[in-house]
Structures are given as C-alpha cells and as structure tokens.
XYZ file of C-alpha atoms in Angstrom:
608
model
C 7.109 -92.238 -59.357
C 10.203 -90.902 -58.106
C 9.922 -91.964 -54.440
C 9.419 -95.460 -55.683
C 12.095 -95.457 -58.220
C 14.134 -94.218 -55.081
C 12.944 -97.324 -52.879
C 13.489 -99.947 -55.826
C 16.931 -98.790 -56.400
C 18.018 -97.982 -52.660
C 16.253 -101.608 -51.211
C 15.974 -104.922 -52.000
C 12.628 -106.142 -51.472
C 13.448 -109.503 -50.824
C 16.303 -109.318 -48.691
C 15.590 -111.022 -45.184
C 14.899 -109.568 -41.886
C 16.822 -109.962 -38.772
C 14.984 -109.692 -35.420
C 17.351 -107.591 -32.984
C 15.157 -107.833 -30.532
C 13.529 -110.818 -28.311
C 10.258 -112.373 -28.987
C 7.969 -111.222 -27.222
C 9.142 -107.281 -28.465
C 10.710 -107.928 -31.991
C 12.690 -105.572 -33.637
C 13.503 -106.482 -37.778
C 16.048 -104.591 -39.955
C 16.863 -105.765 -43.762
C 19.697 -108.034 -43.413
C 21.449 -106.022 -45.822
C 21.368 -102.850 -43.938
C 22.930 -105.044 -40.900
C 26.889 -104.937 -40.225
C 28.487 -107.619 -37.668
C 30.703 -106.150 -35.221
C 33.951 -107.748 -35.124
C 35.420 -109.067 -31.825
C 32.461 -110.682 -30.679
C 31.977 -113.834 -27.943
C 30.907 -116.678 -29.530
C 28.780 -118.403 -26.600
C 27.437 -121.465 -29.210
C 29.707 -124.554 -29.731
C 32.110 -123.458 -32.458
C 32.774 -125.833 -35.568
C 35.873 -127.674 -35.956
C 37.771 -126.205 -38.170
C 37.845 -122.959 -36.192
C 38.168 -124.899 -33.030
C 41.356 -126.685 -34.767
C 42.301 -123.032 -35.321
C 41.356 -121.651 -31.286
C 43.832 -124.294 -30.489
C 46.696 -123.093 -32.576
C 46.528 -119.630 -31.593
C 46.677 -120.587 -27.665
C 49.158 -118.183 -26.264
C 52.172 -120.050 -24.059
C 52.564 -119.235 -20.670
C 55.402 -116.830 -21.195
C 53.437 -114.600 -24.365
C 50.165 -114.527 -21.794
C 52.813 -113.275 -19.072
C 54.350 -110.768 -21.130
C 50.289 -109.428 -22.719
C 49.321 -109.246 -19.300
C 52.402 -106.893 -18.027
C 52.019 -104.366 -21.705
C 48.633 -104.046 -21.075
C 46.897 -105.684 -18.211
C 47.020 -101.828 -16.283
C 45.506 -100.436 -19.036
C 42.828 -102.723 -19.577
C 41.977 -101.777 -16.416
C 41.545 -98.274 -16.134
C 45.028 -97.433 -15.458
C 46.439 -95.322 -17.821
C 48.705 -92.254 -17.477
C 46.945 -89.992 -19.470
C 44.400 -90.128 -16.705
C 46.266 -90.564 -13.723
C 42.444 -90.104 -11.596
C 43.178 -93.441 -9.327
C 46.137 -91.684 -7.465
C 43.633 -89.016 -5.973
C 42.830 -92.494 -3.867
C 46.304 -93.068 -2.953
C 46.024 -96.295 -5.244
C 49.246 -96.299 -6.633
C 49.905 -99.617 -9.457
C 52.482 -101.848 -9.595
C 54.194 -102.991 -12.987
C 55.601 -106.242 -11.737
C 54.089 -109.629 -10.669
C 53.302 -110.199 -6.962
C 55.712 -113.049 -5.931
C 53.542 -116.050 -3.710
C 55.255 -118.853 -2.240
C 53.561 -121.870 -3.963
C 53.225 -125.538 -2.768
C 53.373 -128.787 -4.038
C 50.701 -131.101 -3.599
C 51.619 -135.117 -4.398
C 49.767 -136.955 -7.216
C 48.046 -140.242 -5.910
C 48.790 -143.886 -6.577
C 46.170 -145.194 -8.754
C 44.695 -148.319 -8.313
C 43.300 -151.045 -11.219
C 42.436 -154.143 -11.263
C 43.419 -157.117 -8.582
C 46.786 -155.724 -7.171
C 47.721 -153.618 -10.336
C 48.524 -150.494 -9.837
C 49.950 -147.348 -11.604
C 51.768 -143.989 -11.303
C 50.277 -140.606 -12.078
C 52.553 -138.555 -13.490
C 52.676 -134.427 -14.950
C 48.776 -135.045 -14.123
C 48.065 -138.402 -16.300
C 48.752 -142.344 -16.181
C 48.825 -144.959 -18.732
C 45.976 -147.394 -19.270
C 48.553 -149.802 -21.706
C 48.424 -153.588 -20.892
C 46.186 -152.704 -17.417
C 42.442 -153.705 -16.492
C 40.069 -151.535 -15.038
C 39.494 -151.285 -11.016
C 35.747 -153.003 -11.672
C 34.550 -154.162 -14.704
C 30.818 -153.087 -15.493
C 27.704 -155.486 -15.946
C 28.565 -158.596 -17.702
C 27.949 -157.502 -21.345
C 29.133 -159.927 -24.332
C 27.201 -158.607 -27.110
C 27.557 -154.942 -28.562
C 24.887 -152.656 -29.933
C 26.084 -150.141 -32.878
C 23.521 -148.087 -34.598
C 24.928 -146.751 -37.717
C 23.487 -143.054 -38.893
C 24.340 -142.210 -42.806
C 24.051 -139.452 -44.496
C 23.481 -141.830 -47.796
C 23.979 -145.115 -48.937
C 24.026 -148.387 -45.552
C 27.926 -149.556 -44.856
C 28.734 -153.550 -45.517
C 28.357 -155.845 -42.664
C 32.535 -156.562 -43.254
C 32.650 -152.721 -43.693
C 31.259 -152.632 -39.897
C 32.594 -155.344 -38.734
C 36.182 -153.640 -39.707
C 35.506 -150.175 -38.145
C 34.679 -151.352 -34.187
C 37.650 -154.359 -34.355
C 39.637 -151.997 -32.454
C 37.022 -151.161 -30.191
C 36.036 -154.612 -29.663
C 39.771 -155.701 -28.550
C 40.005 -152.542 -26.264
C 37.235 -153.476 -24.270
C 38.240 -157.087 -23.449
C 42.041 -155.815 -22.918
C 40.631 -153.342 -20.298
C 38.629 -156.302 -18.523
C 35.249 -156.048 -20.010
C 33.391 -159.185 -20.723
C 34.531 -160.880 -24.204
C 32.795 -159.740 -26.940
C 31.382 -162.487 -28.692
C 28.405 -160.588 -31.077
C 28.364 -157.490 -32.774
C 25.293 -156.312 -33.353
C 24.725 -153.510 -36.369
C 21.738 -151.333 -37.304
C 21.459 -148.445 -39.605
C 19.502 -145.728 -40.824
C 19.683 -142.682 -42.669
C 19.920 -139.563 -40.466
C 16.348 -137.963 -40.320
C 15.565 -134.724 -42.258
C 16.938 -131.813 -39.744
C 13.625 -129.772 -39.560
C 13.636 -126.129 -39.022
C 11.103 -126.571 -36.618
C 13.366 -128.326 -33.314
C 10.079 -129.588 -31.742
C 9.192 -131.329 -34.979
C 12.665 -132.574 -35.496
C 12.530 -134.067 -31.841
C 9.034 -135.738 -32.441
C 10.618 -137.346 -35.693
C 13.912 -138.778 -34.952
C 12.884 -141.382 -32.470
C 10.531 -142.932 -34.465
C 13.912 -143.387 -37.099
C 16.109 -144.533 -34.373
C 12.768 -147.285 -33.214
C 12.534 -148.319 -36.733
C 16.127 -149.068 -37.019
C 16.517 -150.869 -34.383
C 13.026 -152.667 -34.076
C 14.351 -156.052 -34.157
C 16.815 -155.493 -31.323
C 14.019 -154.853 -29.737
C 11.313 -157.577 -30.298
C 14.085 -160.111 -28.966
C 14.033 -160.674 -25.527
C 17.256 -159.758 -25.017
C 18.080 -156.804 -22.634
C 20.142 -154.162 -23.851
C 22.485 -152.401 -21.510
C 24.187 -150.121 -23.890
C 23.955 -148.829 -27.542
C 27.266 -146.913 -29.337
C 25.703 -144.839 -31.915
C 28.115 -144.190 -35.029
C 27.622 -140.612 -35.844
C 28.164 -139.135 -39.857
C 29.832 -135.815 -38.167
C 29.758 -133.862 -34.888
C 26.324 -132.738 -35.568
C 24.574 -130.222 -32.918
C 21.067 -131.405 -33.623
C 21.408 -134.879 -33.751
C 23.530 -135.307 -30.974
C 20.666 -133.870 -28.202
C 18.279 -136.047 -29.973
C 20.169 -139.250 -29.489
C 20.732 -138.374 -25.645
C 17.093 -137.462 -25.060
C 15.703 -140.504 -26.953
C 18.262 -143.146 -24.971
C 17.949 -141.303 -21.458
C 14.584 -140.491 -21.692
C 12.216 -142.511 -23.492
C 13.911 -146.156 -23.890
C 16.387 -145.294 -20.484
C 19.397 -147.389 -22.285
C 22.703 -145.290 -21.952
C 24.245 -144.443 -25.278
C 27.894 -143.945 -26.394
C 28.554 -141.563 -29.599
C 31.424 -141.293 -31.465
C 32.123 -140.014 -34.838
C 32.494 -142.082 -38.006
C 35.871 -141.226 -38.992
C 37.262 -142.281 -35.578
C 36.330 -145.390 -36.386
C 37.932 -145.071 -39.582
C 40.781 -147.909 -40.212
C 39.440 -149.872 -37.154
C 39.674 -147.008 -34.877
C 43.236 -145.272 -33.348
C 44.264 -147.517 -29.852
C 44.292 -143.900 -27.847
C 41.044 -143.288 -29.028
C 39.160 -147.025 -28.396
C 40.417 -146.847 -25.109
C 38.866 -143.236 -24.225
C 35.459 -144.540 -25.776
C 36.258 -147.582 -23.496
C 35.949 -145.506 -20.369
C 32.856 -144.547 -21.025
C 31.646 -148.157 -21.432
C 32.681 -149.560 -18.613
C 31.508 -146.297 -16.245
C 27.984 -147.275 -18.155
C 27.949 -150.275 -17.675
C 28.312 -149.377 -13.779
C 31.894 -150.360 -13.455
C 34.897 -148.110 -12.182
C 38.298 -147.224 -13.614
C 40.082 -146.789 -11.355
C 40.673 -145.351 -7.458
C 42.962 -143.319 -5.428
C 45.812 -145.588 -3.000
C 45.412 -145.103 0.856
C 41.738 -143.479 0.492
C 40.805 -139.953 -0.447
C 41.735 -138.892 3.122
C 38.283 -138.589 4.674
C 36.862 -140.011 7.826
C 34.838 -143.073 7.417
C 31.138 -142.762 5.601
C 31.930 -139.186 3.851
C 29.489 -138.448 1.479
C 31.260 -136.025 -1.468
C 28.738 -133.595 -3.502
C 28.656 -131.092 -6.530
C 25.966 -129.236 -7.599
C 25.808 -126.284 -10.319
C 23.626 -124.398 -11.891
C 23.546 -122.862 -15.718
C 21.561 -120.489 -17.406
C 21.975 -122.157 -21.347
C 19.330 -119.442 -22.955
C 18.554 -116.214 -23.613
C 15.158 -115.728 -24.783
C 12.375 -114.716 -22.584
C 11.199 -117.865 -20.763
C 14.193 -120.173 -21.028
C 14.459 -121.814 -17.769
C 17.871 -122.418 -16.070
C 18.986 -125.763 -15.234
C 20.149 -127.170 -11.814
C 22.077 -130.044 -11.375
C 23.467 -132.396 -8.033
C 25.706 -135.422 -8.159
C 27.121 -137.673 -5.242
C 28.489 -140.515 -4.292
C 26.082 -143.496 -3.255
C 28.591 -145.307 -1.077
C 32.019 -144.458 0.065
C 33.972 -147.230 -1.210
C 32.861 -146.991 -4.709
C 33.046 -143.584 -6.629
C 30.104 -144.057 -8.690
C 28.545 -140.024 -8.921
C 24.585 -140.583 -9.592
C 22.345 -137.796 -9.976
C 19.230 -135.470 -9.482
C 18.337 -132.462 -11.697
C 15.751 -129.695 -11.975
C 14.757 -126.803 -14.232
C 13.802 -123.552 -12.668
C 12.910 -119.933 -13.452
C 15.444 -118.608 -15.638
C 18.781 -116.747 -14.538
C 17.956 -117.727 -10.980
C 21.344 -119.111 -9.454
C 19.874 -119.583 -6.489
C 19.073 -123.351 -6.480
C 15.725 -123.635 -5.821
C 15.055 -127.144 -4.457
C 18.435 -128.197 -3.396
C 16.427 -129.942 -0.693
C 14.908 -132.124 -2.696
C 17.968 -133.392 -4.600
C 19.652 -133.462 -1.374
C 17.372 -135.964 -0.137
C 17.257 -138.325 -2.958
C 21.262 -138.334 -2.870
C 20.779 -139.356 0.811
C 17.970 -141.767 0.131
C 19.879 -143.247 -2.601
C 23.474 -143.676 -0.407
C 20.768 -145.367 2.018
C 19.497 -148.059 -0.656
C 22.981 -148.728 -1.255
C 23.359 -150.186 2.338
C 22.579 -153.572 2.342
C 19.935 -154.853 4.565
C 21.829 -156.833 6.864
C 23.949 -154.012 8.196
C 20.677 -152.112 9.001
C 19.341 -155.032 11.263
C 23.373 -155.168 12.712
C 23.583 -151.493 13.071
C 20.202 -150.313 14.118
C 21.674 -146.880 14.755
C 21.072 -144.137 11.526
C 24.808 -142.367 12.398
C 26.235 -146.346 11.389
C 24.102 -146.147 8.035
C 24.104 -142.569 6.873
C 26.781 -140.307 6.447
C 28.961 -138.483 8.758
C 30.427 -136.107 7.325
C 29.172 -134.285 4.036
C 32.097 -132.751 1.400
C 29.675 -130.490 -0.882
C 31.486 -128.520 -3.782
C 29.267 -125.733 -5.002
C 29.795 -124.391 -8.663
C 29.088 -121.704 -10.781
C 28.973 -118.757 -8.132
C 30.826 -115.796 -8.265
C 32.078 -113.887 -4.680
C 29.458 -111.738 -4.928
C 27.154 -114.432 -4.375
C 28.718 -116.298 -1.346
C 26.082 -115.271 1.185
C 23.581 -116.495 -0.934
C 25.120 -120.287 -0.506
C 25.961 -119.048 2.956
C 22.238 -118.080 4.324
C 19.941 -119.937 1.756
C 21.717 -122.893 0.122
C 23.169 -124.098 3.549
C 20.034 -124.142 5.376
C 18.381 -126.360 2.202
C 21.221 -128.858 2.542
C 20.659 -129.751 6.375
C 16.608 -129.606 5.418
C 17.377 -131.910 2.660
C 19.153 -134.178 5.659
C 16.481 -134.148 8.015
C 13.432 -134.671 5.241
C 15.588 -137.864 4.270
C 15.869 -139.022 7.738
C 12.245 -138.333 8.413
C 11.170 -140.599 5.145
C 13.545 -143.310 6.124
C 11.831 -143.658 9.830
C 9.059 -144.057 7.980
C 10.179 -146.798 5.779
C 8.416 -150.149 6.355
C 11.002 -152.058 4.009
C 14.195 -151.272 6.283
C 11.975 -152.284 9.731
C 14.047 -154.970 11.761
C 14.386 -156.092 14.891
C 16.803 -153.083 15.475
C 14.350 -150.597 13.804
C 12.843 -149.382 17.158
C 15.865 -148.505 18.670
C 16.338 -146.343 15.678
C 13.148 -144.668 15.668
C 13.962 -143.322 19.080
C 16.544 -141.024 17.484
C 15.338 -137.708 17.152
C 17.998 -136.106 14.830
C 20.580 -136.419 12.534
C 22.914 -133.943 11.471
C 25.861 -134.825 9.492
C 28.577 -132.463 9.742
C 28.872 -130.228 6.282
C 31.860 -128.761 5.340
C 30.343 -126.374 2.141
C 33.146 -125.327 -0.170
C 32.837 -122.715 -3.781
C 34.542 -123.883 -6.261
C 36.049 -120.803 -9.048
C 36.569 -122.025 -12.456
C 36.400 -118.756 -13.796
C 38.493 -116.573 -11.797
C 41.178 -113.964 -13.045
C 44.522 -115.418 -11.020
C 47.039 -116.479 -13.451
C 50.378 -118.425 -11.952
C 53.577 -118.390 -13.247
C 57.303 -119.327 -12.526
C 59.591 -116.811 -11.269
C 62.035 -117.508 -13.780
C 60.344 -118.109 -17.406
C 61.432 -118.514 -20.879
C 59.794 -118.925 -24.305
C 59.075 -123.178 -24.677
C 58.836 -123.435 -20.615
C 55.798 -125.182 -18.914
C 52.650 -124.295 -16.994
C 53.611 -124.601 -13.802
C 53.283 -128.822 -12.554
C 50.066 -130.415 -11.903
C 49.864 -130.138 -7.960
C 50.448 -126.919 -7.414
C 48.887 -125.304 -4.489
C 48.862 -121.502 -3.442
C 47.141 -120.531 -0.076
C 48.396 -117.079 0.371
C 48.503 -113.464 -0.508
C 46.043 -113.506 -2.861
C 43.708 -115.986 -0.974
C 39.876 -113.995 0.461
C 40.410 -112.254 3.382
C 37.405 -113.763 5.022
C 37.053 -117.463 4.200
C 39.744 -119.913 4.486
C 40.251 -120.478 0.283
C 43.321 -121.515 -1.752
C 43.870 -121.918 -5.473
C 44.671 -125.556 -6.852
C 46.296 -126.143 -10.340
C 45.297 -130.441 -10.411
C 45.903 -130.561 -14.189
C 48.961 -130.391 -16.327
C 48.387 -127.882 -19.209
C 50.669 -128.622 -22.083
C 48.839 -125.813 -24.206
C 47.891 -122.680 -23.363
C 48.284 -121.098 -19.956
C 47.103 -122.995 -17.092
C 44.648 -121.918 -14.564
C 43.883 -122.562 -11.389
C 40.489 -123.465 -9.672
C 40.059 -121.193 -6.734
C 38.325 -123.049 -3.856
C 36.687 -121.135 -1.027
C 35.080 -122.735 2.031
C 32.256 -121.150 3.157
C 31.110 -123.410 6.059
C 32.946 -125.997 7.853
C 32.163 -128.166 10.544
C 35.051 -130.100 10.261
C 37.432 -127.437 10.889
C 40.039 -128.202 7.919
C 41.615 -124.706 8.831
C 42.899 -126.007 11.759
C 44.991 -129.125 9.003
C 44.596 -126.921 5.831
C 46.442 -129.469 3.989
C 43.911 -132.127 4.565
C 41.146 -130.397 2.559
C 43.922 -129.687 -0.058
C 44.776 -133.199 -0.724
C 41.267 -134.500 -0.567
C 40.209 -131.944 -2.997
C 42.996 -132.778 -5.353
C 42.990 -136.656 -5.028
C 39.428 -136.608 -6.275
C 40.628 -134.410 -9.696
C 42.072 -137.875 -10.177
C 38.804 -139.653 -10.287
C 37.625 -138.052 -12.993
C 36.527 -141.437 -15.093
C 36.054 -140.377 -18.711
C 40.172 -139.874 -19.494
C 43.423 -140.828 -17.735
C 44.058 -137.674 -16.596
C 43.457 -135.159 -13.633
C 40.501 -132.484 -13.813
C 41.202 -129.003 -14.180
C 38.215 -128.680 -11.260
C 37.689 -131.935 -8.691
C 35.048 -134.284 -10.308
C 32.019 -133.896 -8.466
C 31.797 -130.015 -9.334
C 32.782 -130.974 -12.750
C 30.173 -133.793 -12.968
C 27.540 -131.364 -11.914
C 28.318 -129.136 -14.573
C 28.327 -132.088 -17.173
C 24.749 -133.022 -15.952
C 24.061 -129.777 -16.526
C 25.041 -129.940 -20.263
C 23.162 -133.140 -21.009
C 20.033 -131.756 -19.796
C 20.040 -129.051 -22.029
C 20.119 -131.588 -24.774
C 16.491 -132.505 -23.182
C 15.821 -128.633 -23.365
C 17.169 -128.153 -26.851
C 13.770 -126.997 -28.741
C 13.456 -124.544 -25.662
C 16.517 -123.546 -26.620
C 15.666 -123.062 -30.182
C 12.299 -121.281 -29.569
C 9.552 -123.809 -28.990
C 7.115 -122.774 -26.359
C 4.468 -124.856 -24.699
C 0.870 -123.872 -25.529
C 0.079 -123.278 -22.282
C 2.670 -121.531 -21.059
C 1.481 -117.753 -21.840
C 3.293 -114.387 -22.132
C 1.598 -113.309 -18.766
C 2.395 -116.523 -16.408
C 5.792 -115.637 -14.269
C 9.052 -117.832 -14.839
C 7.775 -120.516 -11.385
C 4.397 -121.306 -13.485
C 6.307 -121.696 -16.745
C 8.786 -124.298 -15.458
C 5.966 -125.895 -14.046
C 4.658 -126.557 -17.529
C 7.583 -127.356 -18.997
C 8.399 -129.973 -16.495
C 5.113 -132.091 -17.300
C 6.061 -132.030 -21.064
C 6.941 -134.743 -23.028
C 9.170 -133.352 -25.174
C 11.011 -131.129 -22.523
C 11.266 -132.586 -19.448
C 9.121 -135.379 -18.375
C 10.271 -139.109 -19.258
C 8.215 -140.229 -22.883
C 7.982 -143.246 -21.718
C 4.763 -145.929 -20.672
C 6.588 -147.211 -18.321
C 5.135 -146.323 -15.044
C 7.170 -143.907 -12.932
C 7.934 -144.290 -9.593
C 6.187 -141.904 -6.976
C 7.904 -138.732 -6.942
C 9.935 -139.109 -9.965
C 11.353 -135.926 -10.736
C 14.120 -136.299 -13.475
C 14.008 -135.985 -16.728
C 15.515 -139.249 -17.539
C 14.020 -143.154 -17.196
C 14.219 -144.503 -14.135
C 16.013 -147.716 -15.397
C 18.706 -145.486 -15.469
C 19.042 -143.408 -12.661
C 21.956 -145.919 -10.675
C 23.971 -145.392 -14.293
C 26.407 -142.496 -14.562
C 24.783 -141.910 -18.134
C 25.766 -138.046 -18.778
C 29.441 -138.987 -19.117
C-alpha cells in the first residue's frame, strides 16, 4: 500500500509520453518528467510573431563585427587558459585580415518595348513600367476563397482583389474583364497528414465544381488563404501541381485587406505573369555568354529525419537562351544521400526540353546538332560543402556529360525532327558541350566588412566581389555579395569552380559578371538574389516538393515499404504513390514521366 501511495503521489498517470527516440526503436518518458533545453535550433518554419521578433533582434554589421572580435577566438578553441594550439606554432590573430575587394556593376534592366530601368543598391522600381513579356492571354481571374467560418459577400470580394486586378493590367497583363470567386470552408486539419491529404481535394473540387464543368480553360487559380497555415499550404500546391496541373498563387487574407497594399499587388503580380509563362524582365547587352549557353542549378535537401524519409533532388535550366524561363526535373532518393543519384536523367530532359524549344524550321536549315544544342553548359551546383567537392568532381561530372550524350542519342532517334538535313546529322558521332561546373556556398563562415565602420553604417554595396586571400587554394573561387542587405549582416555566396572548359581563369571577371547579372533575374521580386537564380531556383523546387512529401514528413509510411527493404527499394515505392509522388491524375502520362507534378505543367515555372 505504501509503494502505491508512493507512485500515486510521485506520478501522474495520465500525463503524456514523449518518444525520444525514432520509430522504428521508441523511447517514451512522462512528459512531465521531460525538461527542454534552452538554446536550441529551431529547423521547422517558425510562426510569425517570433519571426517579427528574429527580425528585430538582427545584429548590424558593426555589433556582428565587434561579437565576432570578443569572442570569435574563443568560440573556437582559443582560449588562454589553454594555450595547447601554440605547441603547433599556430599563433592567433585578434584583428581582421584586410582583402582588397572589387566592385562588380549592376545591369541595365530591360521591360517592355524600349523601356528600360536602373538597378540600384541591388533593386529597381516596377512604378508606371510593363513587364519584358506578358504571359498567356488571360482576361478572367480565378480566386478560391478558404474561411475559417462564415462565406465573404460577392462586393466584399470584389473589394479585396481591386488592387490586384489594376496591378496586373498596369504591369501589361491582359485586361481583366471577370472575376471569378469560389469559397469553402477550410477542411478539418486531421491528425492523421495522409488522411488530411486524401480530404482536402475533394473540398477544393467541390468548391470549385462549376469552374470546372464550363468549358473554359483555366490557366491560373489565386487561392485566398485565412492565415499562413503549414498544412494547408502543401495541400493546395500538391492538389494544383499534381492532380488538376493548374499553377496556383496564395496569398494571405489580410493582404488583401482594404483592396490590397500597391507594393504588395505588384509582388503577387510577378508571380502571375512568370505563371502565366511570361518574363519580367532581362539583363541589357546579354548575360555575357557565348551564343547557345545553356545555364543550370541543381540541389539537393534532406527535409526529414525519421528513418526512411527520402531526400529530394532538384534541376532547373533554361530552355532557350533568349528567354530566361528556368523549367524543371526532380527526383526523390535514399535519404541523406547528397550525391545526386540520377543527375543523368534530369540532365537529359533539360537538354531534350531546350531541343523542343527549337523550332522546326531551324532544324531542317541547320541540320548540324552543335547549331541546335548547346555549346557551352554554365551548371551551378548547390548544397555541398568542401568536403564534398570530389564527389561533384569524379561522380556528378561524369553524369552530366552522360546525361549529354543519352540526349543526343534519343534525339538521332527522333522520327518527328527527320528532314531533309536529318542524315547529315546522323553522321555525327558525338557531342560534347563544353561544361564549366561551378559550387555555389550559401552557407559559408566569411563575413565582409568595411575597413572603417561605425554604428548605423551599411553592409557593404550590392556588387561586391572578393577573389583573394581567403579564396581555396586549389580551385579558382571568389566570394560575391549580389544583394543589398539593409538588415542584418550581409553575406556573401562563395562560388568555387570545380571544372572548366571554358577557361574563365584565364578572364576571371567574365565568370564574375555572368554570375552576378543572373542574381538579377531572379523573377519573383525587384531585387538581386543573395545566390544567382538558377542555384536558388533549384533549391525552391526543392521546397515545393516537399509539400508533395509532407505526410512523409509527418510519419505516414507506405504499406509496402517494410522496416527491412534498404532506402533504393523504399523510394521506389514511394515514387509510384499517389499521395507522395506520382501525379493523381487520369490523365494519361507521357512515356517516361518522372515528376511529381502534371504534365500540363511542366513548360510553367510553377514552384515560384
């Protein structure tokens, strides 16, 4: 009787249980008995009041410079107490390592006709301009409404996109001349994420059912979101990219609010006109590159944990060389693998793609592949550490020119682009385009600042360019600041090049420029990229397919993919299910479809 009395007193029997271990070897304590370390990472999406908060406490360049010279030594190791480091001879310096840095010039940007405008500290104003190219002709808009209670007024609609509305015909869109509203409550957020995914469609097909019985086509729907809401934004995405493959544009209800802010309708603008297949703008006097340069990103990211999560790899490129539309390939493969595993594949359906773009009549002119295909491929690898450059070096490398000559080998082969010229063609043994492979750091531990610097100075100016000193010893590299940083400290993308058959070293400053004219193509906000687009692109595919893999993410396992089959089998499971990976759609899919999202989509920049 004691013991128990003991127990009842000391525990609570229904206090929860947290598992501190994985799944397949759980490990529960009582909740209660459970203290949460302080000073942790928070690797989820954070909500916005703290991220309100994040912001305010962003050091300025000078209090980062000032933390880093109290304590940076001691962070690392170097402390006086314990003076073992000068048995090496290693022998610390308290002051800054001056560098000579360079300044790169911002591009002219062009719009629409002979309009042009300036970029300045790293940004340009859209005010009273048109966009380079205008997408699809598009004169009715779709908005489907999600409430948390009772529907809006059709005036009460009508009142909140007005704004929108007049942006898009001020930027050179198509007059809009219908507005088209649907609404629904926002479906019951079940515990269960494979459940919630199976449910919200069938709200978002209800709601919009008539939309659909007309016969009109629908190029675009803006859904009006109750709140930045984590599990019903991945469940919009997958339902519009996947299963009806219509590009979607969220934005949050209280953005709206009023008729919507002008800065604001114009950023939600971009995104319309890049899906609609349009472009914003481009870079005066070219980017800089020879004639028929293909440009390419690819990354890979690891967005889970658990046992069995598989990582996510992710390509972009450009289909044509006068128009810098990024389109895409992805793949899911064994977990924490950075190695991409069939960057051969993607890299043929990037080629195949840039091919299609060609029109016919310059294949029965040219009748020579080196007229049609590229000539010279700009690939920008992300999310690799230096540790890991032989790996892109002796593996990655060799996948891009098999990706080359696999494309080549299909196109021979292709009865559709036959002409008069074709046998001349077929004659050709090889081609090789000549690669010029290049790492791009986001997260790297160089901070830049000015010699002289004062509490309320600047980041140092969007431009700047250092290519010395503190460069790799054995790759040509250099460290590009594209963006102007008016919070925070700014930092620097470091960008090694690993192969190069170009031989920029030779005219280091043309790679420079290149790389930092294309941060300006970066078509979702008037501004320059931290990172040039097609790396960052890649990494933003990257995010929207884990909105596919979100009840992966979350725990849901396929039923046939078992404790004892290894990571390759797994994936393979994963990638013929429905509610992972593979389109839910009965549309038939064309041979050798291997993307998550519809094929009505895949000429669309949708993951913008």
């Amino acid at each position: 009787m004691a013991q128990r009395s003991y127990h009842e007193n000391t525990f609570d029997r229904n206090a929860r249980c947290i598992n501190v271990g994985s799944k397949a070897e759980p490990t529960w304590f009582p909740a209660d008995h459970l203290k949460i370390v302080e000073w942790q990472i928070v690797k989820k999406n954070l909500p916005e009041p703290y991220v309100a908060a994040m912001i305010d406490a962003t050091k300025r360049p000078h209090q980062s410079k000032d933390a880093i010279k109290e304590t940076g030594l001691a962070e690392l190791g170097f402390l006086e107490k314990s003076p073992f480091y000068k048995t090496f001879g290693i022998i610390p310096d308290t002051n800054f390592v001056e560098i000579k840095a360079g300044a790169l010039a911002a591009p002219i940007l062009l719009l629409s006709g002979a309009d042009w405008v300036p970029a300045l500290d790293g940004a340009w104003e859209m005010k009273f301009k048109q966009y380079r190219k205008p997408g699809i002709e598009n004169t009715t808009l779709y908005f489907l409404s999600l409430r948390r209670d009772e529907f809006l007024e059709q005036h009460e609609m009508e009142e909140a996109t007005h704004t929108l509305a007049r942006s898009l015909e001020q930027f050179g869109l198509d007059q809009v001349k219908e507005r088209v509203f649907c609404q629904a409550i926002v479906p019951e957020e079940k515990v269960d994420s494979a459940v919630h995914r199976q449910t919200c469609p069938e709200t978002f097909e209800k709601a919009l059912g008539s939309v659909f019985r007309s016969t009109r086509k629908v190029p675009l729907i803006m859904v009006v979101l109750p709140e930045r809401n984590g599990k019903l934004y991945p469940e919009i995405k997958r339902w519009g990219d996947c299963v009806k493959g219509i590009p979607t544009v969220c934005v949050v209800e209280r953005n709206l609010s009023g008729g919507g802010d002008r800065a604001r309708c114009g950023n939600i603008s971009l995104k319309f006109n890049l899906k609609l297949g349009g472009i914003n703008q481009e870079v005066s006097n070219g980017y800089g590159t020879k004639s028929k340069t293909m440009i390419v990103g690819a990354d890979v990211t690891h967005p889970g944990n658990e046992e069995g999560c598989p990582s996510i790899a992710a390509m972009v490129a450009i289909d044509d060389d006068s128009r810098f539309q990024y389109l895409g390939s992805a793949r899911i493969q064994e977990g924490k693998q950075e190695c991409i595993s069939d960057l051969r594949g993607m890299m043929k359906e990037r080629l195949l793609a840039w091919a299609k773009r060609v029109p016919k009549d310059e294949w029965a002119l040219g009748g020579v592949y080196s007229q049609i295909l590229p000539n010279h491929i700009i690939f920008y690898r992300d999310g690799v550490s230096e540790s890991q450059f032989g790996m892109v070096q002796h593996h990655e490398k060799q996948q891009i020119f098999d990706g080359c000559s696999d494309a080549y080998t299909e196109l021979k082969l292709d009865k559709s682009i036959q002409t008069n010229a074709f046998p001349r063609v077929a004659k050709r043994e090889k081609w090789k385009p000549k690669l010029t492979l290049i790492v791009a750091i986001k997260r790297n531990h160089a901070r830049f600042y000015p010699l002289v610097l004062e509490p309320g100075d600047p980041n140092l100016g969007a431009g700047t360019i250092i290519d010395s000193v503190v460069v790799t010893p054995n790759h040509f590299s250099f460290y590009l600041q594209s963006h102007c940083s008016p919070l925070g400290t700014a930092k620097s993308t470091q960008y090694v090049v690993i192969y190069d058959d170009q031989n920029y070293k030779t005219e280091p400053k043309e790679i420079m420029n290149i790389t930092n004219k294309l941060c300006y193509t970066g078509a979702h906000a008037s501004k320059a990229l931290s990172v040039c687009t097609p790396a960052r692109y890649a990494d933003m595919l990257c995010d929207r397919v884990r909105c596919y893999l979100k009840p992966v993410l979350e725990g849901y396992r396929d039923k046939s993919s078992t404790d004892d089959v290894d990571g390759t089998q797994r994936t393979a499971v994963y990638e013929e299910n429905k509610l992972v990976w593979k389109p839910n759609t009965s549309d038939i899919l064309p041979d050798g479809w291997k993307h998550p999202w519809h094929p009505s989509i895949g000429n669309v920049m949708f993951y913008l």
